[in-house]
Amino acid sequence: DSGVTQTPKHLITATGQRVTLRCSPRSGDLSVYWYQQSLDQGLQFLIQYYNGEERAKGNILERFSAQQFPDLHSELNLSSLELGDSALYFCASSVGPGVSNQPQHFGDGTRLSIL
Amino acid sequence: AQTVTQSQPEMSVQEAETVTLSCTYDTSESDYYLFWYKQPPSRQMILVIRQEAYKQQNATENRFSVNFQKAAKSFSLKISDSQLGDAAMYFCAYMEGIGGGADGLTFGKGTHLIIQP
């Protein structure tokens, strides 16, 4: 058990819809990262938050957004969903930037299926 | 942008034998970290081993060890005494060091490791 909790585990929805994925980081971790794993693109970094503030953006689409709340949990919002958004979405957490040799610990992921 | 290349889509090894998975990366940074993650059929992402670029000594974790060649930008994973539970996708990943901006991991495409009983 990595200590990172993601809900829901599975999500099935239709094109054009909007969904919210939730992540609770490990106790003590201030940084949250979101990744997308798809057959086409592999594992891609989407976005990072640190202590409530956006720190870095990766290959995140404009239809996607995220935020980190004061209790440090994070939500990834996906809107105007397309078939190509079907993927496994991972959340990871770490202590935070500036701490050397810190690994990222991953949650079990949310599998999103667009019908 | 940094890139990570895993040239072996699939590898097969007999149980109890040794196997080496290859990874090369491209970066202009001098301070960075490298990782190997394992993804079994359960789809969890499990950290196997990590290496700091400033350390010359290769990291080891029980049966897992790396061969880090900084000049060649190579970071291979050796699994000794392979076990059935080692069957999984293995991903090599890169992260910029403390002075970098983003902390997001850049992953390779992965190597599917098959363990033959």
PDB file of C-alpha atoms in Angstrom:
ATOM      1  CA  ASP A   1       0.000   0.000   0.000  1.00  0.00           C
ATOM      2  CA  SER A   2       1.586   3.250  -1.184  1.00  0.00           C
ATOM      3  CA  GLY A   3      -0.555   5.435   1.070  1.00  0.00           C
ATOM      4  CA  VAL A   4      -1.903   7.388  -1.913  1.00  0.00           C
ATOM      5  CA  THR A   5      -5.673   6.998  -2.295  1.00  0.00           C
ATOM      6  CA  GLN A   6      -7.491   7.513  -5.563  1.00  0.00           C
ATOM      7  CA  THR A   7     -11.226   7.438  -6.116  1.00  0.00           C
ATOM      8  CA  PRO A   8     -13.102   6.154  -7.950  1.00  0.00           C
ATOM      9  CA  LYS A   9     -11.263   3.054  -9.170  1.00  0.00           C
ATOM     10  CA  HIS A  10     -13.347   2.848 -12.316  1.00  0.00           C
ATOM     11  CA  LEU A  11     -15.415   5.412 -14.169  1.00  0.00           C
ATOM     12  CA  ILE A  12     -17.538   4.862 -17.251  1.00  0.00           C
ATOM     13  CA  THR A  13     -19.094   7.804 -18.998  1.00  0.00           C
ATOM     14  CA  ALA A  14     -20.020   9.123 -22.429  1.00  0.00           C
ATOM     15  CA  THR A  15     -18.429  11.548 -24.839  1.00  0.00           C
ATOM     16  CA  GLY A  16     -19.020  15.193 -24.035  1.00  0.00           C
ATOM     17  CA  GLN A  17     -19.397  14.575 -20.318  1.00  0.00           C
ATOM     18  CA  ARG A  18     -17.341  15.906 -17.401  1.00  0.00           C
ATOM     19  CA  VAL A  19     -15.778  13.860 -14.601  1.00  0.00           C
ATOM     20  CA  THR A  20     -13.752  14.525 -11.470  1.00  0.00           C
ATOM     21  CA  LEU A  21     -11.018  12.250 -10.204  1.00  0.00           C
ATOM     22  CA  ARG A  22      -9.905  12.531  -6.604  1.00  0.00           C
ATOM     23  CA  CYS A  23      -6.572  11.907  -4.922  1.00  0.00           C
ATOM     24  CA  SER A  24      -5.434  11.946  -1.302  1.00  0.00           C
ATOM     25  CA  PRO A  25      -1.649  12.024  -0.935  1.00  0.00           C
ATOM     26  CA  ARG A  26       0.426  10.126   1.581  1.00  0.00           C
ATOM     27  CA  SER A  27       0.526  11.626   5.031  1.00  0.00           C
ATOM     28  CA  GLY A  28       3.205  14.312   5.106  1.00  0.00           C
ATOM     29  CA  ASP A  29       3.495  14.676   1.328  1.00  0.00           C
ATOM     30  CA  LEU A  30       2.885  18.182  -0.007  1.00  0.00           C
ATOM     31  CA  SER A  31       3.303  17.544  -3.731  1.00  0.00           C
ATOM     32  CA  VAL A  32       0.721  15.860  -5.911  1.00  0.00           C
ATOM     33  CA  TYR A  33       1.271  14.784  -9.499  1.00  0.00           C
ATOM     34  CA  TRP A  34      -1.202  13.577 -12.109  1.00  0.00           C
ATOM     35  CA  TYR A  35      -0.253  11.169 -14.895  1.00  0.00           C
ATOM     36  CA  GLN A  36      -2.160   9.650 -17.793  1.00  0.00           C
ATOM     37  CA  GLN A  37      -1.400   6.155 -19.084  1.00  0.00           C
ATOM     38  CA  SER A  38      -2.865   5.270 -22.468  1.00  0.00           C
ATOM     39  CA  LEU A  39      -1.981   2.742 -25.139  1.00  0.00           C
ATOM     40  CA  ASP A  40      -1.192   5.501 -27.625  1.00  0.00           C
ATOM     41  CA  GLN A  41       0.800   7.917 -25.478  1.00  0.00           C
ATOM     42  CA  GLY A  42       2.207   5.713 -22.738  1.00  0.00           C
ATOM     43  CA  LEU A  43       2.736   7.320 -19.339  1.00  0.00           C
ATOM     44  CA  GLN A  44       2.572  11.088 -19.497  1.00  0.00           C
ATOM     45  CA  PHE A  45       2.979  13.707 -16.802  1.00  0.00           C
ATOM     46  CA  LEU A  46       0.008  16.050 -16.735  1.00  0.00           C
ATOM     47  CA  ILE A  47       0.402  18.507 -13.878  1.00  0.00           C
ATOM     48  CA  GLN A  48       1.964  19.030 -10.451  1.00  0.00           C
ATOM     49  CA  TYR A  49       0.733  20.880  -7.387  1.00  0.00           C
ATOM     50  CA  TYR A  50       2.745  21.752  -4.328  1.00  0.00           C
ATOM     51  CA  ASN A  51       1.083  22.893  -1.124  1.00  0.00           C
ATOM     52  CA  GLY A  52      -1.955  24.190  -2.967  1.00  0.00           C
ATOM     53  CA  GLU A  53      -0.153  25.933  -5.801  1.00  0.00           C
ATOM     54  CA  GLU A  54       0.371  24.767  -9.357  1.00  0.00           C
ATOM     55  CA  ARG A  55       4.074  24.078  -9.818  1.00  0.00           C
ATOM     56  CA  ALA A  56       4.508  22.491 -13.225  1.00  0.00           C
ATOM     57  CA  LYS A  57       2.498  21.579 -16.281  1.00  0.00           C
ATOM     58  CA  GLY A  58       3.191  18.718 -18.601  1.00  0.00           C
ATOM     59  CA  ASN A  59       1.096  17.493 -21.507  1.00  0.00           C
ATOM     60  CA  ILE A  60      -2.225  18.521 -20.043  1.00  0.00           C
ATOM     61  CA  LEU A  61      -5.041  19.408 -22.409  1.00  0.00           C
ATOM     62  CA  GLU A  62      -6.946  22.664 -22.020  1.00  0.00           C
ATOM     63  CA  ARG A  63     -10.094  20.600 -21.375  1.00  0.00           C
ATOM     64  CA  PHE A  64      -8.415  19.239 -18.254  1.00  0.00           C
ATOM     65  CA  SER A  65      -7.822  21.132 -15.037  1.00  0.00           C
ATOM     66  CA  ALA A  66      -6.728  20.327 -11.528  1.00  0.00           C
ATOM     67  CA  GLN A  67      -6.494  21.848  -8.106  1.00  0.00           C
ATOM     68  CA  GLN A  68      -5.110  21.052  -4.695  1.00  0.00           C
ATOM     69  CA  PHE A  69      -7.143  21.931  -1.638  1.00  0.00           C
ATOM     70  CA  PRO A  70      -5.997  23.163   1.791  1.00  0.00           C
ATOM     71  CA  ASP A  71      -6.197  19.612   3.167  1.00  0.00           C
ATOM     72  CA  LEU A  72      -3.787  18.689   0.319  1.00  0.00           C
ATOM     73  CA  HIS A  73      -6.129  16.384  -1.530  1.00  0.00           C
ATOM     74  CA  SER A  74      -6.294  17.030  -5.242  1.00  0.00           C
ATOM     75  CA  GLU A  75      -8.907  16.747  -7.957  1.00  0.00           C
ATOM     76  CA  LEU A  76      -8.427  16.342 -11.689  1.00  0.00           C
ATOM     77  CA  ASN A  77     -11.332  17.605 -13.757  1.00  0.00           C
ATOM     78  CA  LEU A  78     -11.797  16.302 -17.285  1.00  0.00           C
ATOM     79  CA  SER A  79     -14.426  17.959 -19.453  1.00  0.00           C
ATOM     80  CA  SER A  80     -15.846  17.598 -22.972  1.00  0.00           C
ATOM     81  CA  LEU A  81     -14.623  14.045 -22.874  1.00  0.00           C
ATOM     82  CA  GLU A  82     -13.546  12.325 -26.071  1.00  0.00           C
ATOM     83  CA  LEU A  83     -12.991   8.666 -26.840  1.00  0.00           C
ATOM     84  CA  GLY A  84      -9.257   9.270 -26.772  1.00  0.00           C
ATOM     85  CA  ASP A  85      -9.423  10.319 -23.141  1.00  0.00           C
ATOM     86  CA  SER A  86     -10.002   6.718 -22.141  1.00  0.00           C
ATOM     87  CA  ALA A  87      -6.982   5.884 -20.014  1.00  0.00           C
ATOM     88  CA  LEU A  88      -5.656   5.022 -16.598  1.00  0.00           C
ATOM     89  CA  TYR A  89      -5.107   8.177 -14.567  1.00  0.00           C
ATOM     90  CA  PHE A  90      -2.567   8.012 -11.799  1.00  0.00           C
ATOM     91  CA  CYS A  91      -1.992  10.325  -8.913  1.00  0.00           C
ATOM     92  CA  ALA A  92       1.378  10.325  -7.194  1.00  0.00           C
ATOM     93  CA  SER A  93       2.688  12.205  -4.200  1.00  0.00           C
ATOM     94  CA  SER A  94       6.032  13.136  -2.730  1.00  0.00           C
ATOM     95  CA  VAL A  95       7.396  15.262   0.071  1.00  0.00           C
ATOM     96  CA  GLY A  96       7.895  18.205  -2.249  1.00  0.00           C
ATOM     97  CA  PRO A  97      10.390  19.916  -4.515  1.00  0.00           C
ATOM     98  CA  GLY A  98      13.748  20.777  -3.138  1.00  0.00           C
ATOM     99  CA  VAL A  99      14.055  17.537  -1.220  1.00  0.00           C
ATOM    100  CA  SER A 100      16.723  15.373  -2.745  1.00  0.00           C
ATOM    101  CA  ASN A 101      16.320  11.742  -3.645  1.00  0.00           C
ATOM    102  CA  GLN A 102      12.593  11.804  -3.086  1.00  0.00           C
ATOM    103  CA  PRO A 103      10.605   9.183  -4.955  1.00  0.00           C
ATOM    104  CA  GLN A 104       7.047   9.603  -6.088  1.00  0.00           C
ATOM    105  CA  HIS A 105       4.595   7.104  -4.669  1.00  0.00           C
ATOM    106  CA  PHE A 106       1.696   6.199  -6.903  1.00  0.00           C
ATOM    107  CA  GLY A 107      -1.926   5.481  -6.172  1.00  0.00           C
ATOM    108  CA  ASP A 108      -3.717   2.543  -7.762  1.00  0.00           C
ATOM    109  CA  GLY A 109      -5.162   4.737 -10.506  1.00  0.00           C
ATOM    110  CA  THR A 110      -8.606   5.525 -11.857  1.00  0.00           C
ATOM    111  CA  ARG A 111      -9.564   3.716 -15.036  1.00  0.00           C
ATOM    112  CA  LEU A 112     -11.676   6.010 -17.203  1.00  0.00           C
ATOM    113  CA  SER A 113     -13.675   4.495 -20.024  1.00  0.00           C
ATOM    114  CA  ILE A 114     -15.456   6.731 -22.522  1.00  0.00           C
ATOM    115  CA  LEU A 115     -18.273   5.090 -24.442  1.00  0.00           C
TER     116      LEU A 115
ATOM    117  CA  ALA B   1      12.987  18.284 -23.588  1.00  0.00           C
ATOM    118  CA  GLN B   2      14.206  15.200 -21.835  1.00  0.00           C
ATOM    119  CA  THR B   3      13.509  11.861 -23.458  1.00  0.00           C
ATOM    120  CA  VAL B   4      13.768   8.325 -22.136  1.00  0.00           C
ATOM    121  CA  THR B   5      14.189   5.380 -24.482  1.00  0.00           C
ATOM    122  CA  GLN B   6      13.649   1.737 -23.687  1.00  0.00           C
ATOM    123  CA  SER B   7      14.662  -0.192 -26.776  1.00  0.00           C
ATOM    124  CA  GLN B   8      13.394  -3.601 -25.649  1.00  0.00           C
ATOM    125  CA  PRO B   9       9.582  -3.841 -25.874  1.00  0.00           C
ATOM    126  CA  GLU B  10       9.704  -7.360 -24.445  1.00  0.00           C
ATOM    127  CA  MET B  11      12.234  -9.573 -22.673  1.00  0.00           C
ATOM    128  CA  SER B  12      12.010 -13.168 -21.537  1.00  0.00           C
ATOM    129  CA  VAL B  13      14.108 -14.929 -18.911  1.00  0.00           C
ATOM    130  CA  GLN B  14      14.119 -18.300 -17.206  1.00  0.00           C
ATOM    131  CA  GLU B  15      13.241 -18.373 -13.546  1.00  0.00           C
ATOM    132  CA  ALA B  16      16.362 -18.020 -11.343  1.00  0.00           C
ATOM    133  CA  GLU B  17      18.377 -16.511 -14.203  1.00  0.00           C
ATOM    134  CA  THR B  18      19.621 -12.941 -14.570  1.00  0.00           C
ATOM    135  CA  VAL B  19      18.175 -10.386 -16.969  1.00  0.00           C
ATOM    136  CA  THR B  20      19.170  -6.833 -17.858  1.00  0.00           C
ATOM    137  CA  LEU B  21      16.733  -4.202 -19.071  1.00  0.00           C
ATOM    138  CA  SER B  22      18.123  -1.265 -21.029  1.00  0.00           C
ATOM    139  CA  CYS B  23      17.351   2.421 -20.757  1.00  0.00           C
ATOM    140  CA  THR B  24      18.943   5.469 -22.311  1.00  0.00           C
ATOM    141  CA  TYR B  25      18.000   9.073 -21.767  1.00  0.00           C
ATOM    142  CA  ASP B  26      18.743  12.435 -23.213  1.00  0.00           C
ATOM    143  CA  THR B  27      19.239  15.534 -21.087  1.00  0.00           C
ATOM    144  CA  SER B  28      21.405  18.624 -20.966  1.00  0.00           C
ATOM    145  CA  GLU B  29      21.125  18.783 -17.175  1.00  0.00           C
ATOM    146  CA  SER B  30      23.871  17.621 -14.826  1.00  0.00           C
ATOM    147  CA  ASP B  31      21.639  17.184 -11.784  1.00  0.00           C
ATOM    148  CA  TYR B  32      18.847  14.652 -12.105  1.00  0.00           C
ATOM    149  CA  TYR B  33      17.425  11.412 -10.784  1.00  0.00           C
ATOM    150  CA  LEU B  34      16.653   8.139 -12.486  1.00  0.00           C
ATOM    151  CA  PHE B  35      14.142   5.506 -11.440  1.00  0.00           C
ATOM    152  CA  TRP B  36      12.872   2.116 -12.386  1.00  0.00           C
ATOM    153  CA  TYR B  37       9.194   1.439 -11.736  1.00  0.00           C
ATOM    154  CA  LYS B  38       7.460  -1.903 -12.008  1.00  0.00           C
ATOM    155  CA  GLN B  39       3.857  -2.273 -13.146  1.00  0.00           C
ATOM    156  CA  PRO B  40       2.451  -5.778 -12.603  1.00  0.00           C
ATOM    157  CA  PRO B  41      -0.865  -6.894 -14.125  1.00  0.00           C
ATOM    158  CA  SER B  42      -2.635  -5.257 -11.176  1.00  0.00           C
ATOM    159  CA  ARG B  43      -1.573  -1.941 -12.826  1.00  0.00           C
ATOM    160  CA  GLN B  44      -0.007  -0.543  -9.660  1.00  0.00           C
ATOM    161  CA  MET B  45       3.157   1.515 -10.145  1.00  0.00           C
ATOM    162  CA  ILE B  46       5.807   0.248  -7.754  1.00  0.00           C
ATOM    163  CA  LEU B  47       9.179   1.917  -7.252  1.00  0.00           C
ATOM    164  CA  VAL B  48      11.969  -0.619  -7.752  1.00  0.00           C
ATOM    165  CA  ILE B  49      15.146   1.419  -7.487  1.00  0.00           C
ATOM    166  CA  ARG B  50      16.448   4.986  -7.812  1.00  0.00           C
ATOM    167  CA  GLN B  51      19.759   6.605  -8.669  1.00  0.00           C
ATOM    168  CA  GLU B  52      21.051  10.122  -8.120  1.00  0.00           C
ATOM    169  CA  ALA B  53      23.114  11.374 -11.058  1.00  0.00           C
ATOM    170  CA  TYR B  54      25.765  12.875  -8.763  1.00  0.00           C
ATOM    171  CA  LYS B  55      26.495   9.494  -7.180  1.00  0.00           C
ATOM    172  CA  GLN B  56      29.043   7.346  -8.972  1.00  0.00           C
ATOM    173  CA  GLN B  57      28.124   4.237  -7.022  1.00  0.00           C
ATOM    174  CA  ASN B  58      25.438   2.135  -8.644  1.00  0.00           C
ATOM    175  CA  ALA B  59      22.271   1.665  -6.589  1.00  0.00           C
ATOM    176  CA  THR B  60      21.263  -1.792  -5.400  1.00  0.00           C
ATOM    177  CA  GLU B  61      18.087  -3.097  -3.756  1.00  0.00           C
ATOM    178  CA  ASN B  62      18.283  -6.775  -2.915  1.00  0.00           C
ATOM    179  CA  ARG B  63      18.104  -8.649  -6.260  1.00  0.00           C
ATOM    180  CA  PHE B  64      17.836  -5.419  -8.245  1.00  0.00           C
ATOM    181  CA  SER B  65      20.823  -3.343  -9.274  1.00  0.00           C
ATOM    182  CA  VAL B  66      21.559  -0.694 -11.856  1.00  0.00           C
ATOM    183  CA  ASN B  67      24.439   0.059 -14.155  1.00  0.00           C
ATOM    184  CA  PHE B  68      24.528   3.848 -14.382  1.00  0.00           C
ATOM    185  CA  GLN B  69      26.812   5.237 -17.102  1.00  0.00           C
ATOM    186  CA  LYS B  70      26.431   9.006 -16.889  1.00  0.00           C
ATOM    187  CA  ALA B  71      28.616   9.890 -19.855  1.00  0.00           C
ATOM    188  CA  ALA B  72      26.790   7.423 -22.057  1.00  0.00           C
ATOM    189  CA  LYS B  73      23.424   8.460 -20.554  1.00  0.00           C
ATOM    190  CA  SER B  74      22.605   4.844 -19.901  1.00  0.00           C
ATOM    191  CA  PHE B  75      20.715   3.377 -16.943  1.00  0.00           C
ATOM    192  CA  SER B  76      20.151  -0.374 -17.134  1.00  0.00           C
ATOM    193  CA  LEU B  77      18.388  -2.552 -14.574  1.00  0.00           C
ATOM    194  CA  LYS B  78      19.732  -5.988 -13.652  1.00  0.00           C
ATOM    195  CA  ILE B  79      17.433  -8.469 -11.981  1.00  0.00           C
ATOM    196  CA  SER B  80      19.228 -11.415 -10.427  1.00  0.00           C
ATOM    197  CA  ASP B  81      17.659 -14.749  -9.504  1.00  0.00           C
ATOM    198  CA  SER B  82      14.481 -13.872 -11.419  1.00  0.00           C
ATOM    199  CA  GLN B  83      11.243 -14.897  -9.755  1.00  0.00           C
ATOM    200  CA  LEU B  84       7.761 -15.408 -11.156  1.00  0.00           C
ATOM    201  CA  GLY B  85       6.632 -12.343  -9.226  1.00  0.00           C
ATOM    202  CA  ASP B  86       9.031 -10.191 -11.215  1.00  0.00           C
ATOM    203  CA  ALA B  87       6.853 -10.560 -14.305  1.00  0.00           C
ATOM    204  CA  ALA B  88       5.621  -7.073 -15.111  1.00  0.00           C
ATOM    205  CA  MET B  89       6.101  -3.988 -17.248  1.00  0.00           C
ATOM    206  CA  TYR B  90       9.202  -2.096 -16.217  1.00  0.00           C
ATOM    207  CA  PHE B  91       9.431   1.624 -16.803  1.00  0.00           C
ATOM    208  CA  CYS B  92      12.553   3.729 -16.706  1.00  0.00           C
ATOM    209  CA  ALA B  93      11.922   7.299 -15.558  1.00  0.00           C
ATOM    210  CA  TYR B  94      13.825  10.577 -15.360  1.00  0.00           C
ATOM    211  CA  MET B  95      13.343  13.546 -13.063  1.00  0.00           C
ATOM    212  CA  GLU B  96      15.190  16.842 -12.965  1.00  0.00           C
ATOM    213  CA  GLY B  97      17.233  17.667  -9.893  1.00  0.00           C
ATOM    214  CA  ILE B  98      16.577  20.178  -7.149  1.00  0.00           C
ATOM    215  CA  GLY B  99      17.481  23.170  -9.274  1.00  0.00           C
ATOM    216  CA  GLY B 100      15.097  22.172 -12.025  1.00  0.00           C
ATOM    217  CA  GLY B 101      11.609  23.487 -12.492  1.00  0.00           C
ATOM    218  CA  ALA B 102       9.253  20.607 -13.011  1.00  0.00           C
ATOM    219  CA  ASP B 103       9.368  17.519 -10.881  1.00  0.00           C
ATOM    220  CA  GLY B 104       7.221  15.443 -13.163  1.00  0.00           C
ATOM    221  CA  LEU B 105       8.639  12.115 -14.236  1.00  0.00           C
ATOM    222  CA  THR B 106       9.437  11.453 -17.874  1.00  0.00           C
ATOM    223  CA  PHE B 107       8.855   7.788 -18.630  1.00  0.00           C
ATOM    224  CA  GLY B 108      10.088   5.426 -21.291  1.00  0.00           C
ATOM    225  CA  LYS B 109       7.654   3.232 -23.210  1.00  0.00           C
ATOM    226  CA  GLY B 110       8.342   0.272 -20.963  1.00  0.00           C
ATOM    227  CA  THR B 111       9.719  -3.261 -21.264  1.00  0.00           C
ATOM    228  CA  HIS B 112       7.424  -6.228 -20.759  1.00  0.00           C
ATOM    229  CA  LEU B 113       9.337  -8.822 -18.739  1.00  0.00           C
ATOM    230  CA  ILE B 114       8.232 -12.443 -19.014  1.00  0.00           C
ATOM    231  CA  ILE B 115       9.493 -15.016 -16.543  1.00  0.00           C
ATOM    232  CA  GLN B 116       9.601 -18.584 -17.881  1.00  0.00           C
ATOM    233  CA  PRO B 117       9.115 -21.220 -15.165  1.00  0.00           C
TER     234      PRO B 117
END
